[in-house]
Amino acid sequence: MAKAYERIADDLRDRIRAGELGAGDRLPSETVLVEEYNKSLPTVRQALGLLQAEGLIEKQHGRGNFVRQPRTPIFRSNLRHQWEKDRAREPEQQRKKTGSTEHDTGLEVNDLVFYAVYDEVEADEELAAIFGVPVGTTMVERTYRTRYEAEDYPFNLVVSYLVRDMVAVNPELLDATNEPWPGGTQNQLFTIGIELDRIEERVSARPPTAEESEELGLPPGTALIVLGKTSYDTDGRVVEHSYVRLPGDRTEMTFVTNLGRW
């Protein structure tokens, strides 16, 4: 038999799914719910906590509990890499029309708010091993955040690394004010004569840190998808590596493998 808080949660969930309580609507106050269900305040709060953990509602401090607004979903496929390569050599005007975020979300360029910061850091042991360079090698660290202008949280958290000496032949690649760069990283590398041969991606999942939960607006209990992306040029060199952290409640990843015919 279901417990009292589960029955309250079931009823509120049904009301949300039926549209009686719509996205953005404020739920009745805890005091009203105590009277409505004739249960104690701790029981009501347990029910609300369950719905919050499911991502159906969110608690706004000082305002109450609200039905959570559905956020723009992200559909990320490994086919995006060939799409990016195909457009890397297109004219700038064509490249400006759309980018990888628009590709993954169906939004338009003007719908997005883009943030980029560049820094120079020394390669630690992990980065040195990935790039095959000595520890301490100067790297360009690029931090990206992109969000839909109608939402408060970014689609993901991205940190990308390049070897500074490799890209410094084009000073524009060291200047964050040139972002968002039409055509993205593959076009940036194309400007210095680098063609990508393959991209390796490693995917894992883990609980988010408190900072990650806050920055991505994750409901309690939501997993974080962690993607490590390594790009190799036609000479087999690692030319870029990215750490991409994606919210598990709005990201769908698809991997397509084309098999040769017998």
mmCIF file with all atom_site columns, C-alpha atoms in Angstrom, residues 30-248:
data_model
loop_
_atom_site.group_PDB
_atom_site.id
_atom_site.type_symbol
_atom_site.label_atom_id
_atom_site.label_alt_id
_atom_site.label_comp_id
_atom_site.label_asym_id
_atom_site.label_entity_id
_atom_site.label_seq_id
_atom_site.pdbx_PDB_ins_code
_atom_site.Cartn_x
_atom_site.Cartn_y
_atom_site.Cartn_z
_atom_site.occupancy
_atom_site.B_iso_or_equiv
_atom_site.pdbx_formal_charge
_atom_site.auth_seq_id
_atom_site.auth_comp_id
_atom_site.auth_asym_id
_atom_site.auth_atom_id
_atom_site.pdbx_PDB_model_num
ATOM 1   C CA . GLU A 1 30  ? 2.211  23.969 1.889   1.00 0.00 ? 30  GLU A CA 1
ATOM 2   C CA . THR A 1 31  ? -0.366 25.177 4.422   1.00 0.00 ? 31  THR A CA 1
ATOM 3   C CA . VAL A 1 32  ? -3.170 24.764 1.887   1.00 0.00 ? 32  VAL A CA 1
ATOM 4   C CA . LEU A 1 33  ? -1.909 21.299 0.936   1.00 0.00 ? 33  LEU A CA 1
ATOM 5   C CA . VAL A 1 34  ? -1.838 20.266 4.607   1.00 0.00 ? 34  VAL A CA 1
ATOM 6   C CA . GLU A 1 35  ? -5.507 21.223 4.871   1.00 0.00 ? 35  GLU A CA 1
ATOM 7   C CA . GLU A 1 36  ? -6.457 19.754 1.481   1.00 0.00 ? 36  GLU A CA 1
ATOM 8   C CA . TYR A 1 37  ? -4.938 16.334 2.158   1.00 0.00 ? 37  TYR A CA 1
ATOM 9   C CA . ASN A 1 38  ? -5.415 16.385 5.920   1.00 0.00 ? 38  ASN A CA 1
ATOM 10  C CA . LYS A 1 39  ? -1.822 15.344 6.485   1.00 0.00 ? 39  LYS A CA 1
ATOM 11  C CA . SER A 1 40  ? 1.102  16.745 8.440   1.00 0.00 ? 40  SER A CA 1
ATOM 12  C CA . LEU A 1 41  ? 3.497  19.351 7.067   1.00 0.00 ? 41  LEU A CA 1
ATOM 13  C CA . PRO A 1 42  ? 6.451  16.876 7.003   1.00 0.00 ? 42  PRO A CA 1
ATOM 14  C CA . THR A 1 43  ? 4.327  14.467 4.918   1.00 0.00 ? 43  THR A CA 1
ATOM 15  C CA . VAL A 1 44  ? 3.415  17.208 2.440   1.00 0.00 ? 44  VAL A CA 1
ATOM 16  C CA . ARG A 1 45  ? 7.038  18.285 2.179   1.00 0.00 ? 45  ARG A CA 1
ATOM 17  C CA . GLN A 1 46  ? 8.049  14.673 1.531   1.00 0.00 ? 46  GLN A CA 1
ATOM 18  C CA . ALA A 1 47  ? 5.575  14.547 -1.350  1.00 0.00 ? 47  ALA A CA 1
ATOM 19  C CA . LEU A 1 48  ? 6.854  17.826 -2.773  1.00 0.00 ? 48  LEU A CA 1
ATOM 20  C CA . GLY A 1 49  ? 10.428 16.608 -2.417  1.00 0.00 ? 49  GLY A CA 1
ATOM 21  C CA . LEU A 1 50  ? 9.561  13.524 -4.450  1.00 0.00 ? 50  LEU A CA 1
ATOM 22  C CA . LEU A 1 51  ? 8.107  15.612 -7.274  1.00 0.00 ? 51  LEU A CA 1
ATOM 23  C CA . GLN A 1 52  ? 11.119 17.918 -7.151  1.00 0.00 ? 52  GLN A CA 1
ATOM 24  C CA . ALA A 1 53  ? 13.471 14.924 -7.439  1.00 0.00 ? 53  ALA A CA 1
ATOM 25  C CA . GLU A 1 54  ? 11.503 13.806 -10.509 1.00 0.00 ? 54  GLU A CA 1
ATOM 26  C CA . GLY A 1 55  ? 12.009 17.224 -12.088 1.00 0.00 ? 55  GLY A CA 1
ATOM 27  C CA . LEU A 1 56  ? 8.279  17.994 -12.221 1.00 0.00 ? 56  LEU A CA 1
ATOM 28  C CA . ILE A 1 57  ? 8.387  20.943 -9.841  1.00 0.00 ? 57  ILE A CA 1
ATOM 29  C CA . GLU A 1 58  ? 10.969 23.392 -8.563  1.00 0.00 ? 58  GLU A CA 1
ATOM 30  C CA . LYS A 1 59  ? 11.139 25.257 -5.293  1.00 0.00 ? 59  LYS A CA 1
ATOM 31  C CA . GLN A 1 60  ? 11.784 28.975 -5.570  1.00 0.00 ? 60  GLN A CA 1
ATOM 32  C CA . HIS A 1 61  ? 12.941 30.313 -2.231  1.00 0.00 ? 61  HIS A CA 1
ATOM 33  C CA . GLY A 1 62  ? 10.538 32.822 -0.779  1.00 0.00 ? 62  GLY A CA 1
ATOM 34  C CA . ARG A 1 63  ? 7.960  32.221 -3.517  1.00 0.00 ? 63  ARG A CA 1
ATOM 35  C CA . GLY A 1 64  ? 6.853  28.596 -3.235  1.00 0.00 ? 64  GLY A CA 1
ATOM 36  C CA . ASN A 1 65  ? 6.730  25.524 -5.464  1.00 0.00 ? 65  ASN A CA 1
ATOM 37  C CA . PHE A 1 66  ? 6.150  25.837 -9.210  1.00 0.00 ? 66  PHE A CA 1
ATOM 38  C CA . VAL A 1 67  ? 5.531  23.398 -12.038 1.00 0.00 ? 67  VAL A CA 1
ATOM 39  C CA . ARG A 1 68  ? 8.864  23.213 -13.825 1.00 0.00 ? 68  ARG A CA 1
ATOM 40  C CA . GLN A 1 69  ? 9.057  24.743 -17.273 1.00 0.00 ? 69  GLN A CA 1
ATOM 41  C CA . PRO A 1 70  ? 10.192 22.159 -19.844 1.00 0.00 ? 70  PRO A CA 1
ATOM 42  C CA . ARG A 1 71  ? 13.597 23.181 -21.175 1.00 0.00 ? 71  ARG A CA 1
ATOM 43  C CA . THR A 1 72  ? 14.788 23.031 -24.756 1.00 0.00 ? 72  THR A CA 1
ATOM 44  C CA . PRO A 1 73  ? 16.024 19.480 -25.388 1.00 0.00 ? 73  PRO A CA 1
ATOM 45  C CA . ILE A 1 74  ? 19.446 18.702 -26.832 1.00 0.00 ? 74  ILE A CA 1
ATOM 46  C CA . PHE A 1 75  ? 19.738 15.971 -29.478 1.00 0.00 ? 75  PHE A CA 1
ATOM 47  C CA . ARG A 1 76  ? 23.413 15.234 -30.007 1.00 0.00 ? 76  ARG A CA 1
ATOM 48  C CA . SER A 1 77  ? 24.537 12.733 -32.651 1.00 0.00 ? 77  SER A CA 1
ATOM 49  C CA . ASN A 1 78  ? 28.031 11.752 -33.725 1.00 0.00 ? 78  ASN A CA 1
ATOM 50  C CA . LEU A 1 79  ? 26.936 12.622 -37.272 1.00 0.00 ? 79  LEU A CA 1
ATOM 51  C CA . ARG A 1 80  ? 27.382 16.268 -36.253 1.00 0.00 ? 80  ARG A CA 1
ATOM 52  C CA . HIS A 1 81  ? 31.155 15.960 -36.763 1.00 0.00 ? 81  HIS A CA 1
ATOM 53  C CA . GLN A 1 82  ? 30.898 15.286 -40.502 1.00 0.00 ? 82  GLN A CA 1
ATOM 54  C CA . TRP A 1 83  ? 28.329 18.090 -40.747 1.00 0.00 ? 83  TRP A CA 1
ATOM 55  C CA . GLU A 1 84  ? 30.839 20.426 -39.077 1.00 0.00 ? 84  GLU A CA 1
ATOM 56  C CA . LYS A 1 85  ? 33.638 19.279 -41.375 1.00 0.00 ? 85  LYS A CA 1
ATOM 57  C CA . ASP A 1 86  ? 31.512 19.732 -44.505 1.00 0.00 ? 86  ASP A CA 1
ATOM 58  C CA . ARG A 1 87  ? 30.778 23.349 -43.600 1.00 0.00 ? 87  ARG A CA 1
ATOM 59  C CA . ALA A 1 88  ? 34.308 24.225 -42.406 1.00 0.00 ? 88  ALA A CA 1
ATOM 60  C CA . ARG A 1 89  ? 35.331 25.313 -45.928 1.00 0.00 ? 89  ARG A CA 1
ATOM 61  C CA . GLU A 1 90  ? 32.088 27.099 -46.811 1.00 0.00 ? 90  GLU A CA 1
ATOM 62  C CA . PRO A 1 91  ? 32.046 30.900 -47.275 1.00 0.00 ? 91  PRO A CA 1
ATOM 63  C CA . GLU A 1 92  ? 31.809 32.874 -44.032 1.00 0.00 ? 92  GLU A CA 1
ATOM 64  C CA . GLN A 1 93  ? 28.320 34.162 -44.827 1.00 0.00 ? 93  GLN A CA 1
ATOM 65  C CA . GLN A 1 94  ? 27.101 30.570 -45.085 1.00 0.00 ? 94  GLN A CA 1
ATOM 66  C CA . ARG A 1 95  ? 28.897 29.514 -41.900 1.00 0.00 ? 95  ARG A CA 1
ATOM 67  C CA . LYS A 1 96  ? 27.312 32.389 -39.973 1.00 0.00 ? 96  LYS A CA 1
ATOM 68  C CA . LYS A 1 97  ? 23.798 31.078 -40.573 1.00 0.00 ? 97  LYS A CA 1
ATOM 69  C CA . THR A 1 98  ? 23.979 28.226 -38.101 1.00 0.00 ? 98  THR A CA 1
ATOM 70  C CA . GLY A 1 99  ? 26.295 26.492 -35.649 1.00 0.00 ? 99  GLY A CA 1
ATOM 71  C CA . SER A 1 100 ? 26.503 23.230 -33.744 1.00 0.00 ? 100 SER A CA 1
ATOM 72  C CA . THR A 1 101 ? 24.174 24.392 -30.935 1.00 0.00 ? 101 THR A CA 1
ATOM 73  C CA . GLU A 1 102 ? 21.508 25.376 -33.441 1.00 0.00 ? 102 GLU A CA 1
ATOM 74  C CA . HIS A 1 103 ? 22.083 22.009 -35.139 1.00 0.00 ? 103 HIS A CA 1
ATOM 75  C CA . ASP A 1 104 ? 21.474 20.152 -31.854 1.00 0.00 ? 104 ASP A CA 1
ATOM 76  C CA . THR A 1 105 ? 18.505 22.193 -30.618 1.00 0.00 ? 105 THR A CA 1
ATOM 77  C CA . GLY A 1 106 ? 16.665 23.446 -33.696 1.00 0.00 ? 106 GLY A CA 1
ATOM 78  C CA . LEU A 1 107 ? 16.998 27.049 -32.493 1.00 0.00 ? 107 LEU A CA 1
ATOM 79  C CA . GLU A 1 108 ? 18.156 30.004 -34.576 1.00 0.00 ? 108 GLU A CA 1
ATOM 80  C CA . VAL A 1 109 ? 21.364 32.018 -34.128 1.00 0.00 ? 109 VAL A CA 1
ATOM 81  C CA . ASN A 1 110 ? 19.428 35.015 -32.814 1.00 0.00 ? 110 ASN A CA 1
ATOM 82  C CA . ASP A 1 111 ? 17.782 32.827 -30.147 1.00 0.00 ? 111 ASP A CA 1
ATOM 83  C CA . LEU A 1 112 ? 21.081 32.204 -28.390 1.00 0.00 ? 112 LEU A CA 1
ATOM 84  C CA . VAL A 1 113 ? 23.234 33.971 -25.830 1.00 0.00 ? 113 VAL A CA 1
ATOM 85  C CA . PHE A 1 114 ? 26.888 33.005 -26.276 1.00 0.00 ? 114 PHE A CA 1
ATOM 86  C CA . TYR A 1 115 ? 29.744 33.341 -23.775 1.00 0.00 ? 115 TYR A CA 1
ATOM 87  C CA . ALA A 1 116 ? 33.421 32.539 -24.348 1.00 0.00 ? 116 ALA A CA 1
ATOM 88  C CA . VAL A 1 117 ? 36.565 33.130 -22.288 1.00 0.00 ? 117 VAL A CA 1
ATOM 89  C CA . TYR A 1 118 ? 40.115 32.279 -23.382 1.00 0.00 ? 118 TYR A CA 1
ATOM 90  C CA . ASP A 1 119 ? 43.017 31.720 -21.016 1.00 0.00 ? 119 ASP A CA 1
ATOM 91  C CA . GLU A 1 120 ? 46.542 30.347 -21.223 1.00 0.00 ? 120 GLU A CA 1
ATOM 92  C CA . VAL A 1 121 ? 47.401 27.460 -18.904 1.00 0.00 ? 121 VAL A CA 1
ATOM 93  C CA . GLU A 1 122 ? 50.173 24.932 -18.539 1.00 0.00 ? 122 GLU A CA 1
ATOM 94  C CA . ALA A 1 123 ? 49.457 21.355 -19.541 1.00 0.00 ? 123 ALA A CA 1
ATOM 95  C CA . ASP A 1 124 ? 49.108 19.102 -16.508 1.00 0.00 ? 124 ASP A CA 1
ATOM 96  C CA . GLU A 1 125 ? 49.957 15.393 -16.679 1.00 0.00 ? 125 GLU A CA 1
ATOM 97  C CA . GLU A 1 126 ? 46.530 14.481 -18.077 1.00 0.00 ? 126 GLU A CA 1
ATOM 98  C CA . LEU A 1 127 ? 46.575 17.048 -20.876 1.00 0.00 ? 127 LEU A CA 1
ATOM 99  C CA . ALA A 1 128 ? 50.228 16.323 -21.654 1.00 0.00 ? 128 ALA A CA 1
ATOM 100 C CA . ALA A 1 129 ? 49.391 12.632 -22.076 1.00 0.00 ? 129 ALA A CA 1
ATOM 101 C CA . ILE A 1 130 ? 46.397 13.391 -24.307 1.00 0.00 ? 130 ILE A CA 1
ATOM 102 C CA . PHE A 1 131 ? 48.306 15.746 -26.630 1.00 0.00 ? 131 PHE A CA 1
ATOM 103 C CA . GLY A 1 132 ? 51.657 13.955 -26.435 1.00 0.00 ? 132 GLY A CA 1
ATOM 104 C CA . VAL A 1 133 ? 53.455 17.106 -25.276 1.00 0.00 ? 133 VAL A CA 1
ATOM 105 C CA . PRO A 1 134 ? 55.671 17.822 -22.250 1.00 0.00 ? 134 PRO A CA 1
ATOM 106 C CA . VAL A 1 135 ? 54.068 18.753 -18.951 1.00 0.00 ? 135 VAL A CA 1
ATOM 107 C CA . GLY A 1 136 ? 54.028 22.542 -18.708 1.00 0.00 ? 136 GLY A CA 1
ATOM 108 C CA . THR A 1 137 ? 53.392 23.139 -22.414 1.00 0.00 ? 137 THR A CA 1
ATOM 109 C CA . THR A 1 138 ? 51.356 26.328 -22.890 1.00 0.00 ? 138 THR A CA 1
ATOM 110 C CA . MET A 1 139 ? 47.747 25.560 -23.831 1.00 0.00 ? 139 MET A CA 1
ATOM 111 C CA . VAL A 1 140 ? 44.873 27.779 -24.905 1.00 0.00 ? 140 VAL A CA 1
ATOM 112 C CA . GLU A 1 141 ? 41.998 26.994 -22.569 1.00 0.00 ? 141 GLU A CA 1
ATOM 113 C CA . ARG A 1 142 ? 38.625 28.017 -23.994 1.00 0.00 ? 142 ARG A CA 1
ATOM 114 C CA . THR A 1 143 ? 35.515 28.060 -21.820 1.00 0.00 ? 143 THR A CA 1
ATOM 115 C CA . TYR A 1 144 ? 32.148 28.156 -23.556 1.00 0.00 ? 144 TYR A CA 1
ATOM 116 C CA . ARG A 1 145 ? 28.579 28.620 -22.330 1.00 0.00 ? 145 ARG A CA 1
ATOM 117 C CA . THR A 1 146 ? 25.583 28.905 -24.669 1.00 0.00 ? 146 THR A CA 1
ATOM 118 C CA . ARG A 1 147 ? 21.969 29.251 -23.581 1.00 0.00 ? 147 ARG A CA 1
ATOM 119 C CA . TYR A 1 148 ? 18.573 29.916 -25.088 1.00 0.00 ? 148 TYR A CA 1
ATOM 120 C CA . GLU A 1 149 ? 17.737 33.556 -24.409 1.00 0.00 ? 149 GLU A CA 1
ATOM 121 C CA . ALA A 1 150 ? 14.357 32.554 -22.920 1.00 0.00 ? 150 ALA A CA 1
ATOM 122 C CA . GLU A 1 151 ? 16.029 30.268 -20.358 1.00 0.00 ? 151 GLU A CA 1
ATOM 123 C CA . ASP A 1 152 ? 18.355 30.874 -17.434 1.00 0.00 ? 152 ASP A CA 1
ATOM 124 C CA . TYR A 1 153 ? 20.764 27.956 -17.780 1.00 0.00 ? 153 TYR A CA 1
ATOM 125 C CA . PRO A 1 154 ? 23.270 26.924 -20.477 1.00 0.00 ? 154 PRO A CA 1
ATOM 126 C CA . PHE A 1 155 ? 22.879 23.810 -22.606 1.00 0.00 ? 155 PHE A CA 1
ATOM 127 C CA . ASN A 1 156 ? 26.197 22.445 -21.368 1.00 0.00 ? 156 ASN A CA 1
ATOM 128 C CA . LEU A 1 157 ? 29.543 23.340 -19.838 1.00 0.00 ? 157 LEU A CA 1
ATOM 129 C CA . VAL A 1 158 ? 32.436 23.155 -22.309 1.00 0.00 ? 158 VAL A CA 1
ATOM 130 C CA . VAL A 1 159 ? 36.183 23.544 -21.779 1.00 0.00 ? 159 VAL A CA 1
ATOM 131 C CA . SER A 1 160 ? 38.337 23.111 -24.894 1.00 0.00 ? 160 SER A CA 1
ATOM 132 C CA . TYR A 1 161 ? 42.135 22.947 -25.182 1.00 0.00 ? 161 TYR A CA 1
ATOM 133 C CA . LEU A 1 162 ? 44.542 23.735 -28.032 1.00 0.00 ? 162 LEU A CA 1
ATOM 134 C CA . VAL A 1 163 ? 48.348 23.777 -28.073 1.00 0.00 ? 163 VAL A CA 1
ATOM 135 C CA . ARG A 1 164 ? 49.195 27.482 -28.194 1.00 0.00 ? 164 ARG A CA 1
ATOM 136 C CA . ASP A 1 165 ? 52.281 27.170 -30.425 1.00 0.00 ? 165 ASP A CA 1
ATOM 137 C CA . MET A 1 166 ? 50.239 25.136 -32.912 1.00 0.00 ? 166 MET A CA 1
ATOM 138 C CA . VAL A 1 167 ? 47.513 27.760 -33.384 1.00 0.00 ? 167 VAL A CA 1
ATOM 139 C CA . ALA A 1 168 ? 49.448 30.986 -32.727 1.00 0.00 ? 168 ALA A CA 1
ATOM 140 C CA . VAL A 1 169 ? 50.325 31.298 -36.434 1.00 0.00 ? 169 VAL A CA 1
ATOM 141 C CA . ASN A 1 170 ? 46.822 32.763 -36.733 1.00 0.00 ? 170 ASN A CA 1
ATOM 142 C CA . PRO A 1 171 ? 46.582 35.379 -33.923 1.00 0.00 ? 171 PRO A CA 1
ATOM 143 C CA . GLU A 1 172 ? 42.815 35.521 -34.360 1.00 0.00 ? 172 GLU A CA 1
ATOM 144 C CA . LEU A 1 173 ? 42.626 32.058 -32.801 1.00 0.00 ? 173 LEU A CA 1
ATOM 145 C CA . LEU A 1 174 ? 43.968 33.508 -29.538 1.00 0.00 ? 174 LEU A CA 1
ATOM 146 C CA . ASP A 1 175 ? 41.301 36.202 -29.252 1.00 0.00 ? 175 ASP A CA 1
ATOM 147 C CA . ALA A 1 176 ? 37.999 35.333 -27.550 1.00 0.00 ? 176 ALA A CA 1
ATOM 148 C CA . THR A 1 177 ? 36.328 38.436 -28.987 1.00 0.00 ? 177 THR A CA 1
ATOM 149 C CA . ASN A 1 178 ? 36.189 36.583 -32.321 1.00 0.00 ? 178 ASN A CA 1
ATOM 150 C CA . GLU A 1 179 ? 33.673 34.167 -30.799 1.00 0.00 ? 179 GLU A CA 1
ATOM 151 C CA . PRO A 1 180 ? 31.252 32.802 -31.741 1.00 0.00 ? 180 PRO A CA 1
ATOM 152 C CA . TRP A 1 181 ? 33.477 31.742 -34.612 1.00 0.00 ? 181 TRP A CA 1
ATOM 153 C CA . PRO A 1 182 ? 31.522 30.911 -37.783 1.00 0.00 ? 182 PRO A CA 1
ATOM 154 C CA . GLY A 1 183 ? 32.189 27.263 -38.491 1.00 0.00 ? 183 GLY A CA 1
ATOM 155 C CA . GLY A 1 184 ? 33.530 26.510 -35.017 1.00 0.00 ? 184 GLY A CA 1
ATOM 156 C CA . THR A 1 185 ? 36.758 24.714 -34.180 1.00 0.00 ? 185 THR A CA 1
ATOM 157 C CA . GLN A 1 186 ? 37.009 22.805 -37.457 1.00 0.00 ? 186 GLN A CA 1
ATOM 158 C CA . ASN A 1 187 ? 37.040 26.054 -39.424 1.00 0.00 ? 187 ASN A CA 1
ATOM 159 C CA . GLN A 1 188 ? 39.490 27.605 -36.955 1.00 0.00 ? 188 GLN A CA 1
ATOM 160 C CA . LEU A 1 189 ? 41.863 24.699 -37.543 1.00 0.00 ? 189 LEU A CA 1
ATOM 161 C CA . PHE A 1 190 ? 41.269 24.905 -41.302 1.00 0.00 ? 190 PHE A CA 1
ATOM 162 C CA . THR A 1 191 ? 42.635 28.494 -41.246 1.00 0.00 ? 191 THR A CA 1
ATOM 163 C CA . ILE A 1 192 ? 46.017 27.089 -40.182 1.00 0.00 ? 192 ILE A CA 1
ATOM 164 C CA . GLY A 1 193 ? 45.985 24.179 -42.624 1.00 0.00 ? 193 GLY A CA 1
ATOM 165 C CA . ILE A 1 194 ? 44.714 21.461 -40.287 1.00 0.00 ? 194 ILE A CA 1
ATOM 166 C CA . GLU A 1 195 ? 42.163 18.912 -41.469 1.00 0.00 ? 195 GLU A CA 1
ATOM 167 C CA . LEU A 1 196 ? 40.560 16.549 -38.993 1.00 0.00 ? 196 LEU A CA 1
ATOM 168 C CA . ASP A 1 197 ? 40.767 12.830 -39.692 1.00 0.00 ? 197 ASP A CA 1
ATOM 169 C CA . ARG A 1 198 ? 38.803 11.450 -36.768 1.00 0.00 ? 198 ARG A CA 1
ATOM 170 C CA . ILE A 1 199 ? 37.171 12.377 -33.479 1.00 0.00 ? 199 ILE A CA 1
ATOM 171 C CA . GLU A 1 200 ? 37.109 10.061 -30.488 1.00 0.00 ? 200 GLU A CA 1
ATOM 172 C CA . GLU A 1 201 ? 34.470 10.528 -27.797 1.00 0.00 ? 201 GLU A CA 1
ATOM 173 C CA . ARG A 1 202 ? 34.311 8.898  -24.380 1.00 0.00 ? 202 ARG A CA 1
ATOM 174 C CA . VAL A 1 203 ? 31.041 9.127  -22.481 1.00 0.00 ? 203 VAL A CA 1
ATOM 175 C CA . SER A 1 204 ? 30.431 8.562  -18.781 1.00 0.00 ? 204 SER A CA 1
ATOM 176 C CA . ALA A 1 205 ? 27.911 9.695  -16.181 1.00 0.00 ? 205 ALA A CA 1
ATOM 177 C CA . ARG A 1 206 ? 28.221 10.767 -12.577 1.00 0.00 ? 206 ARG A CA 1
ATOM 178 C CA . PRO A 1 207 ? 26.408 12.834 -9.952  1.00 0.00 ? 207 PRO A CA 1
ATOM 179 C CA . PRO A 1 208 ? 27.031 16.551 -10.496 1.00 0.00 ? 208 PRO A CA 1
ATOM 180 C CA . THR A 1 209 ? 28.930 18.667 -8.028  1.00 0.00 ? 209 THR A CA 1
ATOM 181 C CA . ALA A 1 210 ? 27.000 21.380 -6.191  1.00 0.00 ? 210 ALA A CA 1
ATOM 182 C CA . GLU A 1 211 ? 28.552 23.976 -8.507  1.00 0.00 ? 211 GLU A CA 1
ATOM 183 C CA . GLU A 1 212 ? 27.567 22.036 -11.642 1.00 0.00 ? 212 GLU A CA 1
ATOM 184 C CA . SER A 1 213 ? 24.011 21.571 -10.375 1.00 0.00 ? 213 SER A CA 1
ATOM 185 C CA . GLU A 1 214 ? 23.717 25.291 -9.744  1.00 0.00 ? 214 GLU A CA 1
ATOM 186 C CA . GLU A 1 215 ? 25.201 26.362 -13.071 1.00 0.00 ? 215 GLU A CA 1
ATOM 187 C CA . LEU A 1 216 ? 23.086 23.934 -15.121 1.00 0.00 ? 216 LEU A CA 1
ATOM 188 C CA . GLY A 1 217 ? 19.934 24.257 -12.985 1.00 0.00 ? 217 GLY A CA 1
ATOM 189 C CA . LEU A 1 218 ? 19.728 20.511 -12.372 1.00 0.00 ? 218 LEU A CA 1
ATOM 190 C CA . PRO A 1 219 ? 16.906 19.038 -10.278 1.00 0.00 ? 219 PRO A CA 1
ATOM 191 C CA . PRO A 1 220 ? 18.052 16.880 -7.325  1.00 0.00 ? 220 PRO A CA 1
ATOM 192 C CA . GLY A 1 221 ? 19.035 13.386 -8.417  1.00 0.00 ? 221 GLY A CA 1
ATOM 193 C CA . THR A 1 222 ? 19.767 14.325 -12.037 1.00 0.00 ? 222 THR A CA 1
ATOM 194 C CA . ALA A 1 223 ? 22.849 12.684 -13.524 1.00 0.00 ? 223 ALA A CA 1
ATOM 195 C CA . LEU A 1 224 ? 25.559 14.616 -15.340 1.00 0.00 ? 224 LEU A CA 1
ATOM 196 C CA . ILE A 1 225 ? 26.752 13.267 -18.695 1.00 0.00 ? 225 ILE A CA 1
ATOM 197 C CA . VAL A 1 226 ? 30.494 13.772 -19.153 1.00 0.00 ? 226 VAL A CA 1
ATOM 198 C CA . LEU A 1 227 ? 31.903 13.702 -22.679 1.00 0.00 ? 227 LEU A CA 1
ATOM 199 C CA . GLY A 1 228 ? 35.614 13.713 -23.448 1.00 0.00 ? 228 GLY A CA 1
ATOM 200 C CA . LYS A 1 229 ? 36.169 14.632 -27.130 1.00 0.00 ? 229 LYS A CA 1
ATOM 201 C CA . THR A 1 230 ? 39.583 14.260 -28.776 1.00 0.00 ? 230 THR A CA 1
ATOM 202 C CA . SER A 1 231 ? 40.223 15.474 -32.338 1.00 0.00 ? 231 SER A CA 1
ATOM 203 C CA . TYR A 1 232 ? 43.032 14.028 -34.512 1.00 0.00 ? 232 TYR A CA 1
ATOM 204 C CA . ASP A 1 233 ? 44.385 15.538 -37.706 1.00 0.00 ? 233 ASP A CA 1
ATOM 205 C CA . THR A 1 234 ? 45.342 13.644 -40.867 1.00 0.00 ? 234 THR A CA 1
ATOM 206 C CA . ASP A 1 235 ? 48.874 13.144 -39.476 1.00 0.00 ? 235 ASP A CA 1
ATOM 207 C CA . GLY A 1 236 ? 47.516 11.425 -36.352 1.00 0.00 ? 236 GLY A CA 1
ATOM 208 C CA . ARG A 1 237 ? 48.246 14.364 -34.030 1.00 0.00 ? 237 ARG A CA 1
ATOM 209 C CA . VAL A 1 238 ? 45.851 15.370 -31.291 1.00 0.00 ? 238 VAL A CA 1
ATOM 210 C CA . VAL A 1 239 ? 44.943 18.962 -32.177 1.00 0.00 ? 239 VAL A CA 1
ATOM 211 C CA . GLU A 1 240 ? 42.032 19.661 -29.806 1.00 0.00 ? 240 GLU A CA 1
ATOM 212 C CA . HIS A 1 241 ? 40.515 18.154 -26.699 1.00 0.00 ? 241 HIS A CA 1
ATOM 213 C CA . SER A 1 242 ? 37.264 19.124 -25.006 1.00 0.00 ? 242 SER A CA 1
ATOM 214 C CA . TYR A 1 243 ? 35.490 18.301 -21.769 1.00 0.00 ? 243 TYR A CA 1
ATOM 215 C CA . VAL A 1 244 ? 31.741 18.657 -22.257 1.00 0.00 ? 244 VAL A CA 1
ATOM 216 C CA . ARG A 1 245 ? 29.355 18.316 -19.308 1.00 0.00 ? 245 ARG A CA 1
ATOM 217 C CA . LEU A 1 246 ? 25.718 17.868 -20.301 1.00 0.00 ? 246 LEU A CA 1
ATOM 218 C CA . PRO A 1 247 ? 22.560 17.861 -18.145 1.00 0.00 ? 247 PRO A CA 1
ATOM 219 C CA . GLY A 1 248 ? 21.021 14.398 -18.025 1.00 0.00 ? 248 GLY A CA 1
#
